[in-house]
Amino acid sequence: MQLSYAFKVIVLLKVMKNNKSVIIWLLSGCFIVFVMVVVGGITRLTNSGLSMTDWHLVTDTFPPLSDAAWQRAFEEYKKFPEYQKINIHNDFQISDYKFIYFWEWFHRLIGRLLGFVFIIPFVYFLVKKKLDTATLKKCGMLLGMGAFQGFLGWFMVKSGLVNDPDVSHFRLSLHLTFAFITFAYTLWVALDLLYPEKNAVILPLKKLARVTLVFLLLQIIYGGFVAGLNAGLLHNHWPLMSDGQFFHESIVLEKEGWIARFTEGKSGVQFVHRTMAYVVVGLILFLYYKSRKFTLSKPQEYGLNALVLIVFLQFNLGVFTLLYSVPLWLGLTHQVVAFFLLTAMTYTLHRFSK
């Protein structure tokens, strides 16, 4: 048994050596997507996302470089709803504008950097024929996903520049969730290169892991809804909502129709997000319990152990973020740990699928 495991390690090291540069490239992409989502979280939590009122591929690369350029950008910002309906009443000065401008500009800068990190090495690996046919197709998909993510970012911002000084929570959630999916798929492609050997698939665990991933993604979608609607700023109680109610009466009163209540109403969206947290925890614990009936490889065990630890951390962070009315550092930490949870989930599913 030990000799077999040692042989697998030797094979894995050889594979890693052959694909080392490609694997590093893909994992670097994962890291930059992670950083971009973190900065995006800061941008959202500091209400900085509508500070740049236009999008240009080249001219937005650098911030305004003179006082006159800053004044022109500030005057342009004053033409839009966020300033006219909110900040005009808050003694909002150009120094305040520079602060919110920085986070949106930095977020877009990382997006540009991500494009370079993917495209330039991709062309190099293509010329050097370091990508096999399967990996080439997957990397082509990643490039398309990256371009679409950039479109989604502007599509989201544009919704807050018309009448309502807030971006559409649907568009925000789509932008956020697609970033998570892009990250997970990039990690999956890297794992394909890290673990090229074919193991016997434990079908019941694979199916359950897939279901768990679906509910985790639904939870991420609703996390975007909560963020977009600022729904974490009400019903700051746990385990029950306000007034000792599990299903708060405001859910029914806020919107007409059950679909709208659970997709557009602040109380309904928060109810789904906080309730689905129990579902995600339950599914991961059930996956862990069911796995005890099978003989697992070390990577499968590591993935499951990480899942259980991270989901409990994330659940508690969610509770405290709610109880303390979403302070910036807690809201951001909650989003970061969601990334770690998706990482562990992707890794675990990969190990049960290949």
Short mmCIF file of C-alpha atoms in Angstrom, two decimals:
data_model
loop_
_atom_site.label_atom_id
_atom_site.label_comp_id
_atom_site.label_asym_id
_atom_site.label_seq_id
_atom_site.Cartn_x
_atom_site.Cartn_y
_atom_site.Cartn_z
CA MET A 1 0.00 0.00 0.00
CA GLN A 2 2.80 2.39 0.92
CA LEU A 3 4.75 1.49 -2.27
CA SER A 4 1.63 2.16 -4.36
CA TYR A 5 1.15 5.55 -2.72
CA ALA A 6 4.84 6.39 -3.19
CA PHE A 7 4.57 5.47 -6.87
CA LYS A 8 1.58 7.80 -7.28
CA VAL A 9 3.55 10.63 -5.65
CA ILE A 10 6.45 10.06 -8.08
CA VAL A 11 4.08 10.10 -11.06
CA LEU A 12 2.40 13.24 -9.75
CA LEU A 13 5.73 15.02 -9.33
CA LYS A 14 6.71 14.07 -12.88
CA VAL A 15 3.43 15.38 -14.27
CA MET A 16 3.79 18.60 -12.29
CA LYS A 17 7.29 19.08 -13.69
CA ASN A 18 6.07 18.64 -17.27
CA ASN A 19 3.13 21.05 -16.80
CA LYS A 20 4.67 23.23 -14.11
CA SER A 21 4.55 26.51 -16.02
CA VAL A 22 0.94 25.97 -17.18
CA ILE A 23 -0.18 25.03 -13.67
CA ILE A 24 1.51 28.10 -12.18
CA TRP A 25 -0.14 30.24 -14.85
CA LEU A 26 -3.62 28.88 -14.05
CA LEU A 27 -3.16 29.16 -10.28
CA SER A 28 -1.87 32.72 -10.74
CA GLY A 29 -5.09 33.45 -12.60
CA CYS A 30 -7.05 31.98 -9.66
CA PHE A 31 -5.19 34.25 -7.25
CA ILE A 32 -5.81 37.38 -9.32
CA VAL A 33 -9.53 36.55 -9.62
CA PHE A 34 -9.56 36.14 -5.83
CA VAL A 35 -7.87 39.53 -5.33
CA MET A 36 -10.25 41.13 -7.81
CA VAL A 37 -13.29 39.86 -5.93
CA VAL A 38 -11.84 41.09 -2.62
CA VAL A 39 -11.25 44.55 -4.08
CA GLY A 40 -14.73 44.37 -5.62
CA GLY A 41 -16.10 43.67 -2.15
CA ILE A 42 -14.33 46.74 -0.76
CA THR A 43 -15.63 48.76 -3.70
CA ARG A 44 -19.18 47.70 -2.93
CA LEU A 45 -18.94 48.14 0.84
CA THR A 46 -17.47 51.65 0.47
CA ASN A 47 -20.13 52.61 -2.12
CA SER A 48 -17.41 53.30 -4.67
CA GLY A 49 -18.77 51.37 -7.64
CA LEU A 50 -20.46 54.29 -9.42
CA SER A 51 -17.59 56.76 -9.16
CA MET A 52 -16.35 56.12 -12.71
CA THR A 53 -19.22 57.03 -15.01
CA ASP A 54 -17.80 55.71 -18.26
CA TRP A 55 -15.62 52.87 -19.49
CA HIS A 56 -12.67 53.05 -21.85
CA LEU A 57 -10.24 50.24 -22.52
CA VAL A 58 -7.10 52.41 -22.58
CA THR A 59 -7.76 55.92 -21.23
CA ASP A 60 -9.07 54.68 -17.87
CA THR A 61 -5.83 52.79 -17.20
CA PHE A 62 -4.48 55.68 -15.13
CA PRO A 63 -6.44 57.93 -12.76
CA PRO A 64 -6.62 61.70 -13.38
CA LEU A 65 -3.07 63.06 -13.16
CA SER A 66 -3.77 66.76 -12.55
CA ASP A 67 -6.09 68.90 -10.47
CA ALA A 68 -7.88 69.99 -13.63
CA ALA A 69 -8.40 66.37 -14.70
CA TRP A 70 -9.76 65.49 -11.26
CA GLN A 71 -12.15 68.44 -11.42
CA ARG A 72 -13.42 67.36 -14.84
CA ALA A 73 -14.02 63.82 -13.58
CA PHE A 74 -15.80 65.16 -10.49
CA GLU A 75 -18.03 67.43 -12.57
CA GLU A 76 -18.93 64.47 -14.77
CA TYR A 77 -19.80 62.42 -11.66
CA LYS A 78 -22.13 65.21 -10.49
CA LYS A 79 -24.37 64.60 -13.53
CA PHE A 80 -25.42 61.17 -12.28
CA PRO A 81 -28.01 59.98 -9.71
CA GLU A 82 -25.62 58.92 -6.91
CA TYR A 83 -24.38 62.47 -6.48
CA GLN A 84 -27.66 64.22 -7.28
CA LYS A 85 -29.81 62.09 -4.96
CA ILE A 86 -27.41 61.12 -2.17
CA ASN A 87 -23.99 62.74 -1.99
CA ILE A 88 -25.10 66.29 -2.76
CA HIS A 89 -26.73 66.27 0.69
CA ASN A 90 -23.63 64.92 2.47
CA ASP A 91 -21.18 67.80 1.93
CA PHE A 92 -19.44 65.59 -0.59
CA GLN A 93 -16.11 67.12 -1.64
CA ILE A 94 -13.53 66.24 -4.27
CA SER A 95 -11.40 64.55 -1.59
CA ASP A 96 -14.32 62.19 -0.92
CA TYR A 97 -14.66 61.61 -4.64
CA LYS A 98 -10.98 60.70 -4.94
CA PHE A 99 -11.44 58.03 -2.26
CA ILE A 100 -14.35 56.26 -3.97
CA TYR A 101 -12.73 56.74 -7.39
CA PHE A 102 -9.61 54.90 -6.21
CA TRP A 103 -11.42 51.66 -5.35
CA GLU A 104 -13.38 51.49 -8.59
CA TRP A 105 -10.26 52.37 -10.61
CA PHE A 106 -8.19 49.77 -8.73
CA HIS A 107 -10.87 47.15 -9.33
CA ARG A 108 -10.80 47.84 -13.08
CA LEU A 109 -6.98 47.89 -13.09
CA ILE A 110 -6.88 44.38 -11.65
CA GLY A 111 -9.34 43.32 -14.34
CA ARG A 112 -6.93 44.61 -17.00
CA LEU A 113 -4.03 42.85 -15.26
CA LEU A 114 -6.03 39.63 -15.25
CA GLY A 115 -6.52 39.96 -19.01
CA PHE A 116 -2.77 40.31 -19.56
CA VAL A 117 -1.98 37.42 -17.20
CA PHE A 118 -4.29 35.13 -19.18
CA ILE A 119 -3.74 36.26 -22.76
CA ILE A 120 0.06 36.72 -22.99
CA PRO A 121 1.04 33.35 -21.42
CA PHE A 122 -1.77 31.67 -23.38
CA VAL A 123 -0.25 32.84 -26.66
CA TYR A 124 3.21 31.78 -25.46
CA PHE A 125 2.02 28.28 -24.49
CA LEU A 126 0.15 28.04 -27.78
CA VAL A 127 3.29 28.85 -29.79
CA LYS A 128 5.42 26.50 -27.69
CA LYS A 129 2.78 23.75 -28.02
CA LYS A 130 2.60 23.23 -24.27
CA LEU A 131 -1.20 22.82 -24.28
CA ASP A 132 -2.77 19.53 -25.33
CA THR A 133 -6.06 19.62 -27.21
CA ALA A 134 -8.27 19.18 -24.12
CA THR A 135 -6.44 21.86 -22.12
CA LEU A 136 -6.45 24.21 -25.11
CA LYS A 137 -10.25 24.00 -25.36
CA LYS A 138 -10.62 24.63 -21.63
CA CYS A 139 -8.28 27.62 -21.76
CA GLY A 140 -10.22 29.01 -24.71
CA MET A 141 -13.33 28.75 -22.57
CA LEU A 142 -11.55 30.61 -19.76
CA LEU A 143 -10.60 33.47 -22.08
CA GLY A 144 -14.22 33.79 -23.16
CA MET A 145 -15.38 33.74 -19.55
CA GLY A 146 -12.91 36.48 -18.65
CA ALA A 147 -14.15 38.71 -21.48
CA PHE A 148 -17.77 38.11 -20.50
CA GLN A 149 -16.96 38.94 -16.87
CA GLY A 150 -15.62 42.33 -17.98
CA PHE A 151 -18.87 42.97 -19.88
CA LEU A 152 -20.90 41.99 -16.81
CA GLY A 153 -18.98 44.50 -14.71
CA TRP A 154 -19.94 47.40 -16.97
CA PHE A 155 -23.47 45.99 -17.42
CA MET A 156 -23.81 46.13 -13.62
CA VAL A 157 -22.39 49.66 -13.22
CA LYS A 158 -24.56 51.01 -16.04
CA SER A 159 -27.72 50.06 -14.12
CA GLY A 160 -26.81 52.58 -11.39
CA LEU A 161 -26.18 55.49 -13.77
CA VAL A 162 -29.74 55.95 -15.06
CA ASN A 163 -32.37 56.79 -12.44
CA ASP A 164 -31.64 54.74 -9.35
CA PRO A 165 -28.30 55.49 -7.61
CA ASP A 166 -27.89 51.79 -6.80
CA VAL A 167 -26.86 49.07 -9.19
CA SER A 168 -29.36 46.31 -9.92
CA HIS A 169 -28.96 43.58 -7.32
CA PHE A 170 -29.63 41.03 -10.07
CA ARG A 171 -26.73 42.35 -12.12
CA LEU A 172 -24.47 42.63 -9.07
CA SER A 173 -25.19 39.02 -8.12
CA LEU A 174 -24.61 37.87 -11.70
CA HIS A 175 -21.26 39.70 -11.80
CA LEU A 176 -20.20 38.28 -8.43
CA THR A 177 -21.39 34.73 -9.06
CA PHE A 178 -19.79 34.54 -12.49
CA ALA A 179 -16.48 35.63 -10.92
CA PHE A 180 -16.79 32.72 -8.46
CA ILE A 181 -17.61 30.33 -11.31
CA THR A 182 -14.66 31.58 -13.38
CA PHE A 183 -12.39 31.05 -10.39
CA ALA A 184 -13.75 27.53 -9.80
CA TYR A 185 -13.39 26.54 -13.45
CA THR A 186 -9.82 27.88 -13.61
CA LEU A 187 -8.99 25.85 -10.51
CA TRP A 188 -10.65 22.79 -12.06
CA VAL A 189 -8.47 23.06 -15.19
CA ALA A 190 -5.36 23.36 -13.00
CA LEU A 191 -6.46 20.31 -10.98
CA ASP A 192 -6.88 18.33 -14.21
CA LEU A 193 -3.18 18.91 -14.84
CA LEU A 194 -2.18 18.29 -11.24
CA TYR A 195 -4.09 14.99 -11.03
CA PRO A 196 -4.06 13.38 -14.49
CA GLU A 197 -4.47 9.84 -13.17
CA LYS A 198 -7.90 8.21 -13.26
CA ASN A 199 -9.22 6.93 -9.95
CA ALA A 200 -12.26 4.75 -9.34
CA VAL A 201 -15.20 7.14 -8.97
CA ILE A 202 -17.33 6.76 -5.84
CA LEU A 203 -20.60 7.56 -7.58
CA PRO A 204 -22.82 8.27 -4.51
CA LEU A 205 -20.29 10.77 -3.15
CA LYS A 206 -19.79 12.36 -6.57
CA LYS A 207 -23.55 12.90 -6.98
CA LEU A 208 -23.92 14.31 -3.48
CA ALA A 209 -20.92 16.61 -3.97
CA ARG A 210 -22.52 17.93 -7.18
CA VAL A 211 -25.79 18.68 -5.38
CA THR A 212 -23.85 20.41 -2.60
CA LEU A 213 -22.01 22.57 -5.14
CA VAL A 214 -25.32 23.61 -6.73
CA PHE A 215 -26.70 24.74 -3.36
CA LEU A 216 -23.44 26.52 -2.55
CA LEU A 217 -23.71 28.46 -5.82
CA LEU A 218 -27.33 29.31 -5.03
CA GLN A 219 -26.17 30.59 -1.66
CA ILE A 220 -23.53 32.74 -3.40
CA ILE A 221 -26.24 34.11 -5.73
CA TYR A 222 -28.36 35.08 -2.73
CA GLY A 223 -25.30 36.55 -1.04
CA GLY A 224 -25.13 38.87 -4.05
CA PHE A 225 -28.83 39.69 -3.66
CA VAL A 226 -28.31 40.51 0.03
CA ALA A 227 -25.33 42.73 -0.81
CA GLY A 228 -27.09 44.50 -3.67
CA LEU A 229 -30.20 45.25 -1.62
CA ASN A 230 -28.30 46.01 1.63
CA ALA A 231 -30.59 43.39 3.15
CA GLY A 232 -28.07 42.62 5.88
CA LEU A 233 -28.89 45.93 7.55
CA LEU A 234 -32.28 44.74 8.84
CA HIS A 235 -33.41 41.83 11.03
CA ASN A 236 -30.06 41.82 12.81
CA HIS A 237 -30.99 38.95 15.11
CA TRP A 238 -30.17 35.26 15.18
CA PRO A 239 -31.37 32.49 15.14
CA LEU A 240 -34.76 34.19 14.64
CA MET A 241 -35.49 37.32 12.63
CA SER A 242 -36.80 40.49 14.28
CA ASP A 243 -39.55 40.29 16.91
CA GLY A 244 -38.79 36.63 17.60
CA GLN A 245 -40.17 35.50 14.24
CA PHE A 246 -38.63 32.73 12.14
CA PHE A 247 -40.54 33.91 9.05
CA HIS A 248 -40.93 37.66 9.50
CA GLU A 249 -44.25 39.23 8.57
CA SER A 250 -42.49 41.93 6.51
CA ILE A 251 -41.62 39.25 3.91
CA VAL A 252 -45.26 39.12 2.84
CA LEU A 253 -45.90 42.86 3.19
CA GLU A 254 -42.86 44.08 1.27
CA LYS A 255 -43.68 42.79 -2.23
CA GLU A 256 -46.60 41.39 -4.21
CA GLY A 257 -46.15 37.83 -5.41
CA TRP A 258 -43.99 35.10 -3.91
CA ILE A 259 -41.28 35.24 -6.58
CA ALA A 260 -40.79 38.98 -6.03
CA ARG A 261 -40.86 38.51 -2.27
CA PHE A 262 -37.94 36.10 -2.40
CA THR A 263 -35.93 37.80 -5.16
CA GLU A 264 -36.60 41.53 -4.70
CA GLY A 265 -37.81 42.03 -1.13
CA LYS A 266 -35.07 42.73 1.40
CA SER A 267 -36.67 40.61 4.13
CA GLY A 268 -37.41 37.72 1.77
CA VAL A 269 -33.92 37.70 0.30
CA GLN A 270 -32.34 37.72 3.74
CA PHE A 271 -34.65 34.90 4.85
CA VAL A 272 -33.58 32.70 1.92
CA HIS A 273 -29.88 33.46 2.46
CA ARG A 274 -29.93 32.74 6.18
CA THR A 275 -32.08 29.61 5.75
CA MET A 276 -30.04 28.20 2.88
CA ALA A 277 -26.95 28.47 5.09
CA TYR A 278 -28.39 25.61 7.17
CA VAL A 279 -28.96 23.60 3.97
CA VAL A 280 -25.34 24.05 2.84
CA VAL A 281 -23.98 23.11 6.26
CA GLY A 282 -26.30 20.08 6.40
CA LEU A 283 -25.29 18.85 2.94
CA ILE A 284 -21.57 19.15 3.71
CA LEU A 285 -21.99 17.31 7.00
CA PHE A 286 -24.05 14.62 5.25
CA LEU A 287 -21.35 14.29 2.58
CA TYR A 288 -18.73 13.90 5.31
CA TYR A 289 -20.85 11.34 7.19
CA LYS A 290 -21.60 9.32 4.06
CA SER A 291 -17.92 9.31 3.07
CA ARG A 292 -17.06 7.39 6.25
CA LYS A 293 -18.56 4.30 4.60
CA PHE A 294 -15.93 4.31 1.84
CA THR A 295 -12.17 4.00 1.63
CA LEU A 296 -10.94 7.43 0.59
CA SER A 297 -7.67 8.65 -0.86
CA LYS A 298 -5.66 11.21 1.09
CA PRO A 299 -6.67 14.10 -1.22
CA GLN A 300 -10.35 13.18 -0.81
CA GLU A 301 -9.97 13.18 2.96
CA TYR A 302 -8.15 16.50 2.93
CA GLY A 303 -10.87 18.07 0.79
CA LEU A 304 -13.69 16.86 3.04
CA ASN A 305 -11.93 17.93 6.24
CA ALA A 306 -11.31 21.38 4.78
CA LEU A 307 -14.96 21.62 3.71
CA VAL A 308 -16.26 20.90 7.20
CA LEU A 309 -13.88 23.34 8.89
CA ILE A 310 -14.48 26.16 6.42
CA VAL A 311 -18.27 25.82 6.30
CA PHE A 312 -18.47 26.15 10.10
CA LEU A 313 -16.20 29.20 9.97
CA GLN A 314 -18.31 30.71 7.19
CA PHE A 315 -21.58 30.02 9.00
CA ASN A 316 -20.34 31.78 12.14
CA LEU A 317 -18.99 34.70 10.14
CA GLY A 318 -22.39 35.05 8.51
CA VAL A 319 -24.09 35.16 11.91
CA PHE A 320 -21.71 37.77 13.31
CA THR A 321 -21.86 39.86 10.11
CA LEU A 322 -25.64 39.96 10.56
CA LEU A 323 -25.58 40.63 14.30
CA TYR A 324 -23.16 43.55 13.92
CA SER A 325 -25.02 45.04 10.92
CA VAL A 326 -22.36 44.33 8.30
CA PRO A 327 -19.23 46.23 9.34
CA LEU A 328 -16.83 46.50 6.41
CA TRP A 329 -14.18 44.10 7.75
CA LEU A 330 -16.72 41.41 8.67
CA GLY A 331 -18.63 41.69 5.40
CA LEU A 332 -15.38 41.44 3.48
CA THR A 333 -14.12 38.50 5.55
CA HIS A 334 -17.42 36.70 4.98
CA GLN A 335 -16.96 37.12 1.22
CA VAL A 336 -13.32 35.97 1.34
CA VAL A 337 -14.15 32.81 3.27
CA ALA A 338 -16.90 32.07 0.74
CA PHE A 339 -14.07 31.89 -1.79
CA PHE A 340 -12.18 29.42 0.39
CA LEU A 341 -15.35 27.36 0.78
CA LEU A 342 -15.86 27.22 -2.99
CA THR A 343 -12.18 26.26 -3.38
CA ALA A 344 -12.58 23.33 -0.99
CA MET A 345 -15.85 22.31 -2.65
CA THR A 346 -14.31 22.41 -6.14
CA TYR A 347 -11.28 20.43 -5.00
CA THR A 348 -13.42 17.82 -3.26
CA LEU A 349 -15.75 17.38 -6.24
CA HIS A 350 -12.75 17.08 -8.54
CA ARG A 351 -11.27 14.33 -6.38
CA PHE A 352 -14.58 12.45 -6.36
CA SER A 353 -15.05 12.92 -10.13
CA LYS A 354 -11.72 11.91 -11.64
#
